[in-house]
Short mmCIF file of C-alpha atoms in Angstrom, two decimals:
data_model
loop_
_atom_site.label_atom_id
_atom_site.label_comp_id
_atom_site.label_asym_id
_atom_site.label_seq_id
_atom_site.Cartn_x
_atom_site.Cartn_y
_atom_site.Cartn_z
CA MET Y 170 -0.32 -13.44 -28.93
CA ASP Y 171 0.16 -10.78 -25.09
CA ASN Y 172 -3.26 -8.90 -23.91
CA TYR Y 173 -2.83 -5.25 -22.56
CA THR Y 174 -5.29 -4.17 -20.53
CA LEU Y 175 -5.29 -0.62 -20.08
CA ILE Y 176 -6.76 1.64 -16.49
CA HIS Y 177 -7.22 5.13 -18.19
CA ASN Y 178 -8.91 8.39 -15.67
CA ALA Y 179 -7.06 7.00 -12.35
CA HIS Y 180 -5.68 8.84 -10.39
CA LEU Y 181 -1.99 7.30 -9.60
CA ILE Y 182 -1.29 6.62 -6.21
CA ASP Y 183 2.10 4.05 -4.67
CA ALA Y 184 4.81 5.01 -2.04
CA ASN Y 185 6.96 6.96 -4.60
CA THR Y 186 4.31 8.72 -6.90
CA ASP Y 187 1.03 10.70 -6.92
CA ILE Y 188 0.06 11.81 -10.56
CA PHE Y 189 -3.30 11.40 -12.97
CA GLY Y 190 -2.89 9.49 -15.61
CA SER Y 191 -3.56 5.44 -16.97
CA LEU Y 192 -1.27 2.44 -16.69
CA LEU Y 193 -0.78 0.07 -19.34
CA ILE Y 194 -1.09 -4.11 -18.48
CA LYS Y 195 1.20 -6.22 -21.07
CA ASN Y 196 0.21 -10.10 -20.21
CA ASN Y 197 0.18 -9.84 -16.01
CA LYS Y 198 2.93 -6.73 -15.62
CA ILE Y 199 3.23 -3.25 -15.58
CA HIS Y 200 3.39 -2.38 -19.07
CA LYS Y 201 3.80 1.93 -19.15
CA ILE Y 202 2.84 4.09 -16.80
CA ILE Y 203 1.24 7.08 -18.69
CA PRO Y 204 0.83 10.70 -17.16
CA HIS Y 205 -2.40 12.81 -19.13
CA LYS Y 206 -4.51 15.73 -17.68
CA ALA Y 207 -7.26 15.14 -19.78
CA GLU Y 208 -9.34 12.75 -18.88
CA ASN Y 209 -10.25 11.39 -21.82
CA LEU Y 210 -8.88 8.86 -24.33
CA PRO Y 211 -6.97 10.39 -27.26
CA GLU Y 212 -4.34 11.89 -25.55
CA ILE Y 213 -2.95 8.24 -25.03
CA PHE Y 214 -3.38 7.69 -28.46
CA GLU Y 215 -0.50 9.07 -29.76
CA GLU Y 216 1.41 7.03 -26.66
CA LEU Y 217 1.07 4.08 -27.03
CA GLY Y 218 -0.69 4.09 -31.61
CA ASP Y 219 -3.68 2.59 -32.62
CA GLU Y 220 -2.87 -1.04 -32.40
CA ILE Y 221 -1.98 -1.82 -28.43
CA LEU Y 222 -5.41 0.59 -27.54
CA LEU Y 223 -7.76 0.11 -30.15
CA ASN Y 224 -7.17 -4.58 -28.49
CA ALA Y 225 -6.74 -3.54 -24.89
CA THR Y 226 -9.04 -4.14 -22.53
CA LYS Y 227 -9.92 -0.93 -20.98
CA ILE Y 228 -11.56 -0.41 -17.17
CA ASP Y 229 -11.78 3.72 -16.34
CA ALA Y 230 -11.25 4.18 -13.09
CA LYS Y 231 -12.94 7.34 -13.36
CA GLY Y 232 -11.23 9.81 -11.47
CA LEU Y 233 -10.45 6.84 -8.76
CA VAL Y 234 -7.58 6.26 -7.03
CA LEU Y 235 -5.62 3.46 -8.71
CA THR Y 236 -3.04 1.68 -6.01
CA PRO Y 237 -1.13 -1.76 -5.57
CA ALA Y 238 -2.74 -4.12 -4.04
CA PHE Y 239 -1.62 -4.87 -0.33
CA VAL Y 240 -0.01 -7.45 0.86
CA ASP Y 241 -0.89 -9.62 3.98
CA MET Y 242 2.17 -10.72 6.09
CA HIS Y 243 -0.43 -11.66 8.63
CA VAL Y 244 -3.51 -14.12 7.56
CA HIS Y 245 -5.70 -17.16 8.79
CA PHE Y 246 -7.51 -19.55 5.99
CA ARG Y 247 -7.71 -22.88 8.56
CA TYR Y 248 -6.86 -24.97 5.83
CA PRO Y 249 -6.26 -27.73 6.02
CA GLY Y 250 -8.01 -29.03 9.07
CA GLN Y 251 -10.48 -26.00 9.58
CA SER Y 252 -12.34 -25.23 7.27
CA ALA Y 253 -15.49 -24.63 9.63
CA LYS Y 254 -13.52 -21.60 10.19
CA GLU Y 255 -12.29 -20.43 6.61
CA ASP Y 256 -11.19 -22.27 2.67
CA LEU Y 257 -8.89 -21.49 0.75
CA GLU Y 258 -11.58 -20.33 -1.58
CA SER Y 259 -13.32 -17.88 1.09
CA GLY Y 260 -10.42 -16.62 2.35
CA SER Y 261 -9.13 -15.63 -1.26
CA LYS Y 262 -12.70 -14.20 -1.81
CA ALA Y 263 -12.14 -11.87 0.99
CA ALA Y 264 -8.71 -11.47 0.86
CA CYS Y 265 -10.24 -10.03 -2.79
CA HIS Y 266 -12.43 -7.65 -1.17
CA GLY Y 267 -10.02 -6.81 0.49
CA GLY Y 268 -7.29 -6.00 -2.21
CA MET Y 269 -5.34 -8.00 -1.09
CA GLY Y 270 -3.23 -9.47 -4.06
CA THR Y 271 -0.74 -11.17 -2.05
CA VAL Y 272 -1.28 -13.36 2.15
CA VAL Y 273 1.32 -14.24 4.25
CA LEU Y 274 0.05 -18.35 5.43
CA MET Y 275 0.10 -19.00 9.26
CA PRO Y 276 1.15 -22.20 9.53
CA ASN Y 277 -1.70 -23.74 13.06
CA THR Y 278 -3.97 -25.95 11.44
CA SER Y 279 -5.10 -29.11 12.20
CA PRO Y 280 -2.56 -30.62 11.11
CA VAL Y 281 0.64 -27.76 11.98
CA VAL Y 282 1.68 -26.72 8.52
CA SER Y 283 6.06 -28.20 9.01
CA SER Y 284 6.75 -29.16 5.88
CA PHE Y 285 8.31 -27.37 3.00
CA ASP Y 286 5.98 -30.19 0.57
CA VAL Y 287 2.35 -29.16 2.52
CA ALA Y 288 3.58 -25.36 2.46
CA SER Y 289 3.57 -25.79 -1.27
CA GLU Y 290 1.12 -27.27 -2.54
CA VAL Y 291 -2.07 -25.22 -0.43
CA ARG Y 292 0.66 -22.19 -2.44
CA ALA Y 293 -0.21 -24.06 -5.55
CA GLU Y 294 -4.04 -24.88 -4.19
CA THR Y 295 -4.44 -21.24 -3.34
CA SER Y 296 -2.66 -20.13 -7.09
CA ARG Y 297 -5.11 -22.48 -9.54
CA LEU Y 298 -8.20 -20.66 -7.77
CA GLY Y 299 -6.16 -17.15 -9.33
CA LEU Y 300 -7.29 -15.08 -6.88
CA THR Y 301 -4.58 -13.80 -4.78
CA ASP Y 302 -1.12 -15.28 -4.07
CA ALA Y 303 -0.84 -17.15 -1.09
CA LEU Y 304 2.80 -17.41 1.38
CA GLN Y 305 2.92 -20.22 3.10
CA THR Y 306 4.47 -20.11 6.64
CA LEU Y 307 5.69 -22.70 8.12
CA SER Y 308 5.97 -23.86 12.17
CA ILE Y 309 9.32 -22.48 13.65
CA THR Y 310 9.37 -25.78 15.62
CA LYS Y 311 7.86 -29.50 14.08
CA ASP Y 312 4.08 -29.64 14.60
CA PHE Y 313 4.09 -27.33 17.80
CA SER Y 314 6.08 -29.20 19.99
CA GLY Y 315 8.63 -26.80 20.79
CA THR Y 316 11.98 -28.89 20.72
CA ASP Y 317 12.17 -30.28 17.58
CA ILE Y 318 13.47 -28.05 15.01
CA SER Y 319 14.85 -30.46 12.19
CA HIS Y 320 12.22 -29.98 9.73
CA LEU Y 321 13.96 -26.65 8.50
CA ASP Y 322 16.66 -28.04 7.49
CA CYS Y 323 14.45 -27.86 3.83
CA LEU Y 324 14.67 -23.35 4.53
CA GLN Y 325 17.85 -24.07 2.34
CA ASN Y 326 18.08 -23.59 -0.94
CA GLN Y 327 14.79 -23.13 -1.80
CA PRO Y 328 13.98 -22.36 -4.84
CA ILE Y 329 12.65 -18.77 -5.79
CA LEU Y 330 9.06 -17.69 -6.98
CA ASP Y 331 8.00 -15.49 -10.35
CA MET Y 332 6.77 -13.16 -7.22
CA GLY Y 333 10.78 -12.92 -6.59
CA CYS Y 334 10.52 -14.12 -3.72
CA LYS Y 335 12.15 -18.01 -1.59
CA ALA Y 336 9.30 -19.62 -2.02
CA ILE Y 337 8.75 -20.52 2.00
CA PRO Y 338 10.43 -17.10 3.25
CA VAL Y 339 9.18 -16.62 7.22
CA ILE Y 340 7.93 -18.89 9.71
CA THR Y 341 6.53 -18.14 12.51
CA GLU Y 342 4.72 -20.19 16.21
CA ASP Y 343 1.81 -18.28 15.47
CA GLY Y 344 -0.74 -18.22 18.45
CA LYS Y 345 1.92 -19.16 20.49
CA ASP Y 346 5.88 -18.36 21.58
CA VAL Y 347 8.15 -20.74 21.83
CA LEU Y 348 9.25 -20.70 25.47
CA SER Y 349 12.87 -21.94 25.54
CA ASP Y 350 15.72 -19.85 24.59
CA GLU Y 351 17.85 -22.20 23.60
CA ILE Y 352 15.09 -23.96 20.77
CA MET Y 353 14.37 -20.53 20.02
CA LYS Y 354 17.45 -19.13 19.53
CA ALA Y 355 18.87 -22.25 17.05
CA ALA Y 356 16.30 -21.52 15.10
CA MET Y 357 17.04 -19.03 14.15
CA GLU Y 358 20.84 -19.02 13.71
CA LYS Y 359 19.10 -22.17 11.17
CA CYS Y 360 16.89 -19.36 9.64
CA SER Y 361 19.96 -16.46 9.57
CA LYS Y 362 21.87 -19.18 7.21
CA ALA Y 363 18.89 -19.41 4.98
CA GLY Y 364 17.80 -15.83 4.41
CA VAL Y 365 14.83 -16.98 6.00
CA ILE Y 366 12.56 -14.13 8.89
CA VAL Y 367 11.29 -15.53 11.83
CA SER Y 368 7.66 -13.55 12.55
CA CYS Y 369 7.34 -13.64 16.50
CA HIS Y 370 4.72 -13.38 18.03
CA CYS Y 371 6.18 -12.49 21.46
CA GLU Y 372 4.43 -13.68 24.62
CA ASP Y 373 6.19 -15.21 27.79
CA PRO Y 374 4.20 -19.20 27.33
CA LYS Y 375 4.60 -19.57 31.36
CA LEU Y 376 1.60 -16.23 31.69
CA VAL Y 377 -0.93 -17.71 29.33
CA PRO Y 378 -2.45 -19.59 31.72
CA VAL Y 379 -2.43 -16.21 34.29
CA ALA Y 380 -4.34 -14.21 32.10
CA LYS Y 381 -6.78 -17.35 30.74
CA LYS Y 382 -8.14 -17.65 34.53
CA LEU Y 383 -8.34 -14.80 34.95
CA ARG Y 384 -10.23 -14.61 31.64
CA ASP Y 385 -12.53 -17.25 31.95
CA GLU Y 386 -13.37 -15.16 35.06
CA LYS Y 387 -14.35 -12.12 33.50
CA ASN Y 388 -11.54 -10.65 35.04
CA TYR Y 389 -10.67 -8.90 31.21
CA PHE Y 390 -8.21 -5.70 32.76
CA GLU Y 391 -6.15 -7.89 35.13
CA ALA Y 392 -5.63 -10.43 32.37
CA GLU Y 393 -5.12 -7.91 29.56
CA LYS Y 394 -2.20 -6.27 32.27
CA VAL Y 395 -0.56 -9.85 32.51
CA LEU Y 396 -0.80 -10.47 28.46
CA ALA Y 397 1.01 -6.11 28.34
CA ASP Y 398 4.28 -8.55 30.85
CA ALA Y 399 3.98 -10.95 28.29
CA GLU Y 400 4.51 -9.65 25.11
CA ASN Y 401 6.96 -6.90 26.27
CA ILE Y 402 9.42 -9.65 27.62
CA TYR Y 403 9.77 -12.31 25.21
CA THR Y 404 9.04 -8.96 22.87
CA GLU Y 405 13.06 -8.13 23.64
CA ARG Y 406 13.81 -11.10 24.18
CA ASN Y 407 13.30 -12.59 20.64
CA LEU Y 408 14.48 -8.76 19.82
CA GLN Y 409 17.94 -10.36 21.18
CA LEU Y 410 17.89 -13.27 20.30
CA ALA Y 411 17.24 -12.18 16.44
CA LEU Y 412 20.56 -8.75 17.06
CA GLU Y 413 22.88 -12.17 18.70
CA THR Y 414 21.90 -15.00 15.47
CA ASN Y 415 21.82 -11.74 12.75
CA CYS Y 416 18.43 -13.72 12.14
CA ARG Y 417 15.78 -11.29 10.51
CA VAL Y 418 13.24 -11.00 12.76
CA HIS Y 419 8.96 -9.20 12.31
CA ILE Y 420 7.67 -8.37 15.11
CA ALA Y 421 4.21 -9.46 14.50
CA HIS Y 422 0.72 -7.17 16.06
CA ILE Y 423 2.69 -5.14 18.06
CA SER Y 424 0.23 -3.48 20.49
CA THR Y 425 2.29 -2.39 23.38
CA LYS Y 426 4.65 1.18 24.17
CA LYS Y 427 6.68 -0.70 25.59
CA ALA Y 428 7.42 -3.42 22.80
CA LEU Y 429 7.55 -0.54 20.32
CA ASP Y 430 9.54 0.71 22.43
CA ALA Y 431 11.48 -1.85 22.57
CA VAL Y 432 11.45 -2.46 18.96
CA ARG Y 433 12.69 1.31 18.28
CA ALA Y 434 15.02 0.92 20.76
CA ALA Y 435 16.29 -2.09 18.87
CA LYS Y 436 16.08 -0.25 15.00
CA SER Y 437 18.41 2.54 16.65
CA THR Y 438 21.66 0.41 15.86
CA PRO Y 439 22.87 -0.85 12.23
CA LYS Y 440 22.46 -4.25 12.83
CA GLY Y 441 19.07 -4.30 14.05
CA LYS Y 442 17.64 -1.27 11.56
CA GLU Y 443 18.75 -3.29 9.49
CA LEU Y 444 17.41 -6.63 11.14
CA VAL Y 445 14.31 -5.75 12.38
CA THR Y 446 10.70 -4.99 11.69
CA CYS Y 447 7.36 -5.09 13.25
CA GLU Y 448 3.06 -5.34 11.99
CA ALA Y 449 0.45 -2.94 13.77
CA THR Y 450 -2.70 -4.62 13.84
CA PRO Y 451 -6.09 -2.67 12.29
CA HIS Y 452 -7.88 -3.44 15.45
CA HIS Y 453 -4.36 -2.17 17.51
CA LEU Y 454 -3.92 1.63 16.50
CA GLY Y 455 -8.30 1.56 15.81
CA LEU Y 456 -9.52 -0.20 19.22
CA ASN Y 457 -9.23 -0.06 22.79
CA GLN Y 458 -10.25 -2.02 25.68
CA GLU Y 459 -11.77 1.69 27.36
CA MET Y 460 -14.96 2.21 24.35
CA PRO Y 461 -17.95 1.09 25.74
CA GLY Y 462 -18.33 -2.58 25.15
CA PHE Y 463 -15.03 -3.59 24.23
CA GLU Y 464 -13.55 -4.38 26.59
CA ASN Y 465 -13.93 -7.82 26.59
CA GLN Y 466 -13.44 -8.19 22.84
CA LEU Y 467 -11.19 -11.39 22.88
CA VAL Y 468 -8.73 -11.22 20.25
CA ASN Y 469 -4.67 -11.90 20.99
CA PRO Y 470 -2.52 -9.67 21.71
CA PRO Y 471 -6.01 -8.08 22.95
CA LEU Y 472 -7.50 -4.81 23.07
CA ARG Y 473 -4.75 -2.41 24.77
CA PRO Y 474 -5.29 0.71 26.73
CA LYS Y 475 -5.88 3.72 24.82
CA SER Y 476 -2.92 5.63 25.84
CA ASP Y 477 -0.95 1.64 23.82
CA MET Y 478 -3.30 2.54 20.47
CA GLU Y 479 -2.09 5.71 20.55
CA ALA Y 480 1.45 4.86 20.55
CA VAL Y 481 1.57 2.13 18.11
CA VAL Y 482 -0.88 6.08 16.05
CA GLU Y 483 2.18 6.71 16.83
CA ALA Y 484 4.70 4.88 15.99
CA ILE Y 485 2.85 4.36 12.40
CA LEU Y 486 3.12 8.20 11.92
CA ASP Y 487 6.96 7.86 13.35
CA GLY Y 488 7.99 4.89 10.77
CA THR Y 489 8.61 2.75 13.63
CA VAL Y 490 5.93 0.60 12.57
CA ASP Y 491 6.63 -1.61 9.40
CA VAL Y 492 4.09 -2.87 7.63
CA ILE Y 493 0.14 -3.49 8.48
CA GLY Y 494 -0.59 -7.19 9.09
CA THR Y 495 -4.83 -7.79 9.72
CA ASP Y 496 -3.93 -10.99 12.02
CA HIS Y 497 -6.69 -11.85 9.95
CA ALA Y 498 -8.61 -14.90 12.67
CA PRO Y 499 -11.93 -15.86 11.02
CA HIS Y 500 -13.19 -18.03 13.75
CA THR Y 501 -17.53 -19.59 13.93
CA PHE Y 502 -19.93 -16.90 16.03
CA GLN Y 503 -20.50 -20.65 17.91
CA ASP Y 504 -15.87 -20.63 18.63
CA LYS Y 505 -16.17 -16.85 19.55
CA LYS Y 506 -19.32 -17.26 21.99
CA ASN Y 507 -16.78 -20.46 23.41
CA GLY Y 508 -13.88 -18.36 24.04
CA ALA Y 509 -12.12 -17.74 20.95
CA CYS Y 510 -9.58 -14.69 20.08
CA GLY Y 511 -9.35 -13.56 16.95
CA PHE Y 512 -11.42 -10.29 14.78
CA THR Y 513 -12.71 -11.38 10.80
CA GLY Y 514 -10.37 -8.49 9.18
CA ILE Y 515 -9.13 -8.95 5.68
CA GLU Y 516 -11.89 -7.80 4.34
CA THR Y 517 -12.11 -4.61 6.71
CA ALA Y 518 -8.28 -3.50 7.14
CA PHE Y 519 -7.75 -0.70 4.08
CA SER Y 520 -11.25 0.81 5.17
CA VAL Y 521 -10.55 1.15 9.09
CA CYS Y 522 -6.22 2.16 7.91
CA ASN Y 523 -7.76 5.12 5.95
CA THR Y 524 -10.31 6.56 8.07
CA VAL Y 525 -8.30 6.10 11.52
CA LEU Y 526 -4.52 7.13 9.77
CA VAL Y 527 -5.83 8.66 7.03
CA LYS Y 528 -8.96 10.91 7.86
CA GLU Y 529 -8.83 11.43 10.89
CA ARG Y 530 -4.45 11.35 11.43
CA GLY Y 531 -3.51 12.77 8.53
CA LEU Y 532 -0.85 10.47 7.29
CA SER Y 533 -0.71 10.90 3.28
CA LEU Y 534 -2.64 7.60 1.07
CA GLN Y 535 0.52 8.03 -0.37
CA LYS Y 536 2.37 6.52 2.95
CA LEU Y 537 -0.63 3.48 3.47
CA SER Y 538 0.06 2.59 0.33
CA ASP Y 539 4.02 1.83 1.90
CA LEU Y 540 2.40 0.07 4.60
CA MET Y 541 -0.13 -2.51 3.04
CA SER Y 542 1.77 -2.80 -0.23
CA ASN Y 543 5.34 -1.70 -1.71
CA LYS Y 544 7.22 -1.89 2.44
CA PRO Y 545 5.76 -5.70 2.92
CA SER Y 546 6.59 -6.68 -0.36
CA GLN Y 547 9.77 -5.25 -0.24
CA ILE Y 548 10.23 -7.82 3.61
CA LEU Y 549 9.86 -10.74 1.43
CA GLY Y 550 11.39 -8.76 -1.56
CA ILE Y 551 7.77 -9.46 -3.81
CA SER Y 552 8.08 -7.73 -7.44
CA LYS Y 553 5.14 -6.20 -6.04
CA GLY Y 554 3.93 -2.94 -4.31
CA LEU Y 555 4.69 -0.69 -6.84
CA LEU Y 556 2.78 1.35 -9.90
CA LYS Y 557 6.77 0.69 -11.59
CA GLN Y 558 7.00 -0.95 -15.25
CA GLU Y 559 7.42 -4.37 -15.33
CA TYR Y 560 6.71 -5.05 -11.27
CA ILE Y 561 3.48 -8.05 -10.63
CA ALA Y 562 -0.01 -5.71 -12.08
CA ASP Y 563 -1.61 -6.90 -8.63
CA LEU Y 564 -3.95 -3.07 -8.31
CA VAL Y 565 -7.39 -2.20 -6.53
CA ILE Y 566 -9.23 0.94 -7.06
CA ILE Y 567 -10.17 2.34 -4.41
CA ASP Y 568 -12.75 5.29 -3.08
CA PRO Y 569 -10.84 6.61 -0.14
CA ASP Y 570 -13.94 8.95 0.35
CA GLN Y 571 -16.54 6.33 0.66
CA GLU Y 572 -18.39 6.51 2.98
CA ILE Y 573 -19.40 2.77 4.55
CA ILE Y 574 -21.63 0.95 6.90
CA ILE Y 575 -19.30 -2.23 7.69
CA ASP Y 576 -21.83 -4.82 7.66
CA ASN Y 577 -20.65 -9.30 8.17
CA ASN Y 578 -23.87 -10.55 5.79
CA ASN Y 579 -21.47 -8.88 2.75
CA PHE Y 580 -18.85 -10.09 3.86
CA TYR Y 581 -16.69 -13.56 1.98
CA SER Y 582 -14.96 -15.27 4.46
CA LYS Y 583 -16.88 -17.72 6.41
CA GLY Y 584 -16.03 -15.44 9.49
CA LYS Y 585 -18.26 -13.46 9.61
CA PHE Y 586 -16.54 -11.83 13.35
CA THR Y 587 -16.29 -8.43 13.80
CA PRO Y 588 -16.03 -6.15 16.95
CA ILE Y 589 -16.40 -3.45 14.23
CA ASN Y 590 -19.75 -4.48 12.93
CA GLY Y 591 -22.19 -1.34 12.11
CA LYS Y 592 -19.77 0.64 12.61
CA THR Y 593 -19.01 3.36 9.14
CA TYR Y 594 -15.56 4.50 8.19
CA PHE Y 595 -14.26 5.38 5.14
CA GLY Y 596 -13.32 3.46 2.19
CA THR Y 597 -14.08 1.57 -0.50
CA ILE Y 598 -12.70 -1.93 -3.09
CA GLU Y 599 -13.65 -1.03 -6.76
CA LYS Y 600 -12.20 -2.88 -8.25
CA THR Y 601 -9.08 -5.95 -7.77
CA ILE Y 602 -6.61 -7.10 -11.33
CA HIS Y 603 -4.83 -9.75 -9.50
CA ASN Y 604 -1.18 -10.93 -11.45
CA GLY Y 605 -3.26 -8.18 -14.80
CA ARG Y 606 -6.48 -9.89 -14.51
CA LEU Y 607 -9.79 -8.20 -12.72
CA VAL Y 608 -10.53 -10.39 -10.22
CA TYR Y 609 -12.88 -8.61 -7.94
CA PRO Y 610 -16.08 -8.65 -8.58
CA PHE Y 611 -17.06 -11.10 -8.83
#
């Protein structure tokens, strides 16, 4: 017997839609969009018929925004091997709380995820929890060796998942970059043939020890300058190699004006427009190192000067940046005291982006949905991200006008550290629907 869920009295918004109405879910897919003006149900009887409507689970959106669940292309769940920081259950609950229907998991775990079998296991274990879909990436070089790419042969002839994408649509060396141009080029050649995206943590490894020494000396501003050079040099390197190999490349957590200019230039060519995408994090568009108290907040790439932060925002507004990726990087408080880089961000992403981009810069909620749902779905090749018939019913009900004070005690992530704890933003996740089922509130 088919299961129906009717979400009514909703403001329906996606990249292409802005109407008032209802949405009917049949099993795990969007079945029908019903525009209407009234808040009551009688209008919908005529559209659906008594039998469906009477038997459907009904969710009153109370006039709030119903939008596709978000897709986060840059997430650390620390599995396997780092359960003190995060695990699949805590990470999946955090994803639900943040309105994320799909997450792309980084491979810098313990051990490093370099095999198809381990990636498949992570995806299957997350699926059994039933809270979010996880796409596990593989490392570019086996076990982060920097030299061995033999494991990438498994990318050929991959199975296609029910959501429409390859089992492993992305590989990355996240947390570092591949030093050798020759090794990176060979990896991109394999990925070009396999139709797999290479996500790049653009950072010249030769400059990292210099920056670390400066950070250890608490010379954060000078360290930032070195790491800006490191990002700029390897952004240009990785873009050039992608264009040479016809490989799809995704520039992760872009944070400098010069790196953005390099992406913009690459995208201005027909080949680059087809091959190149990039992401910005909520913290790089909402925070900068010139804000009081933020100059020593450790994250990689670091918080940049205000001029770079403004460049990231402008690149979102002009379309250079394709998606928002949180780089959710949970750590214990002891890790942070010991100098670990990274912030917990999956549960605060919508509030930060809604405040900085929509409330302060006039971006439409439609465009924000494009950045957080539609574009990442398109890049990955999944049938999500739009309020569209037969698309998977991953949805969120949001209140974009609700004021919220960030309180890390309310996080479901094990990683409680965020530099915005106690700060005020706008926008809350009221309900999350995954695969047609209400999964949040828990």
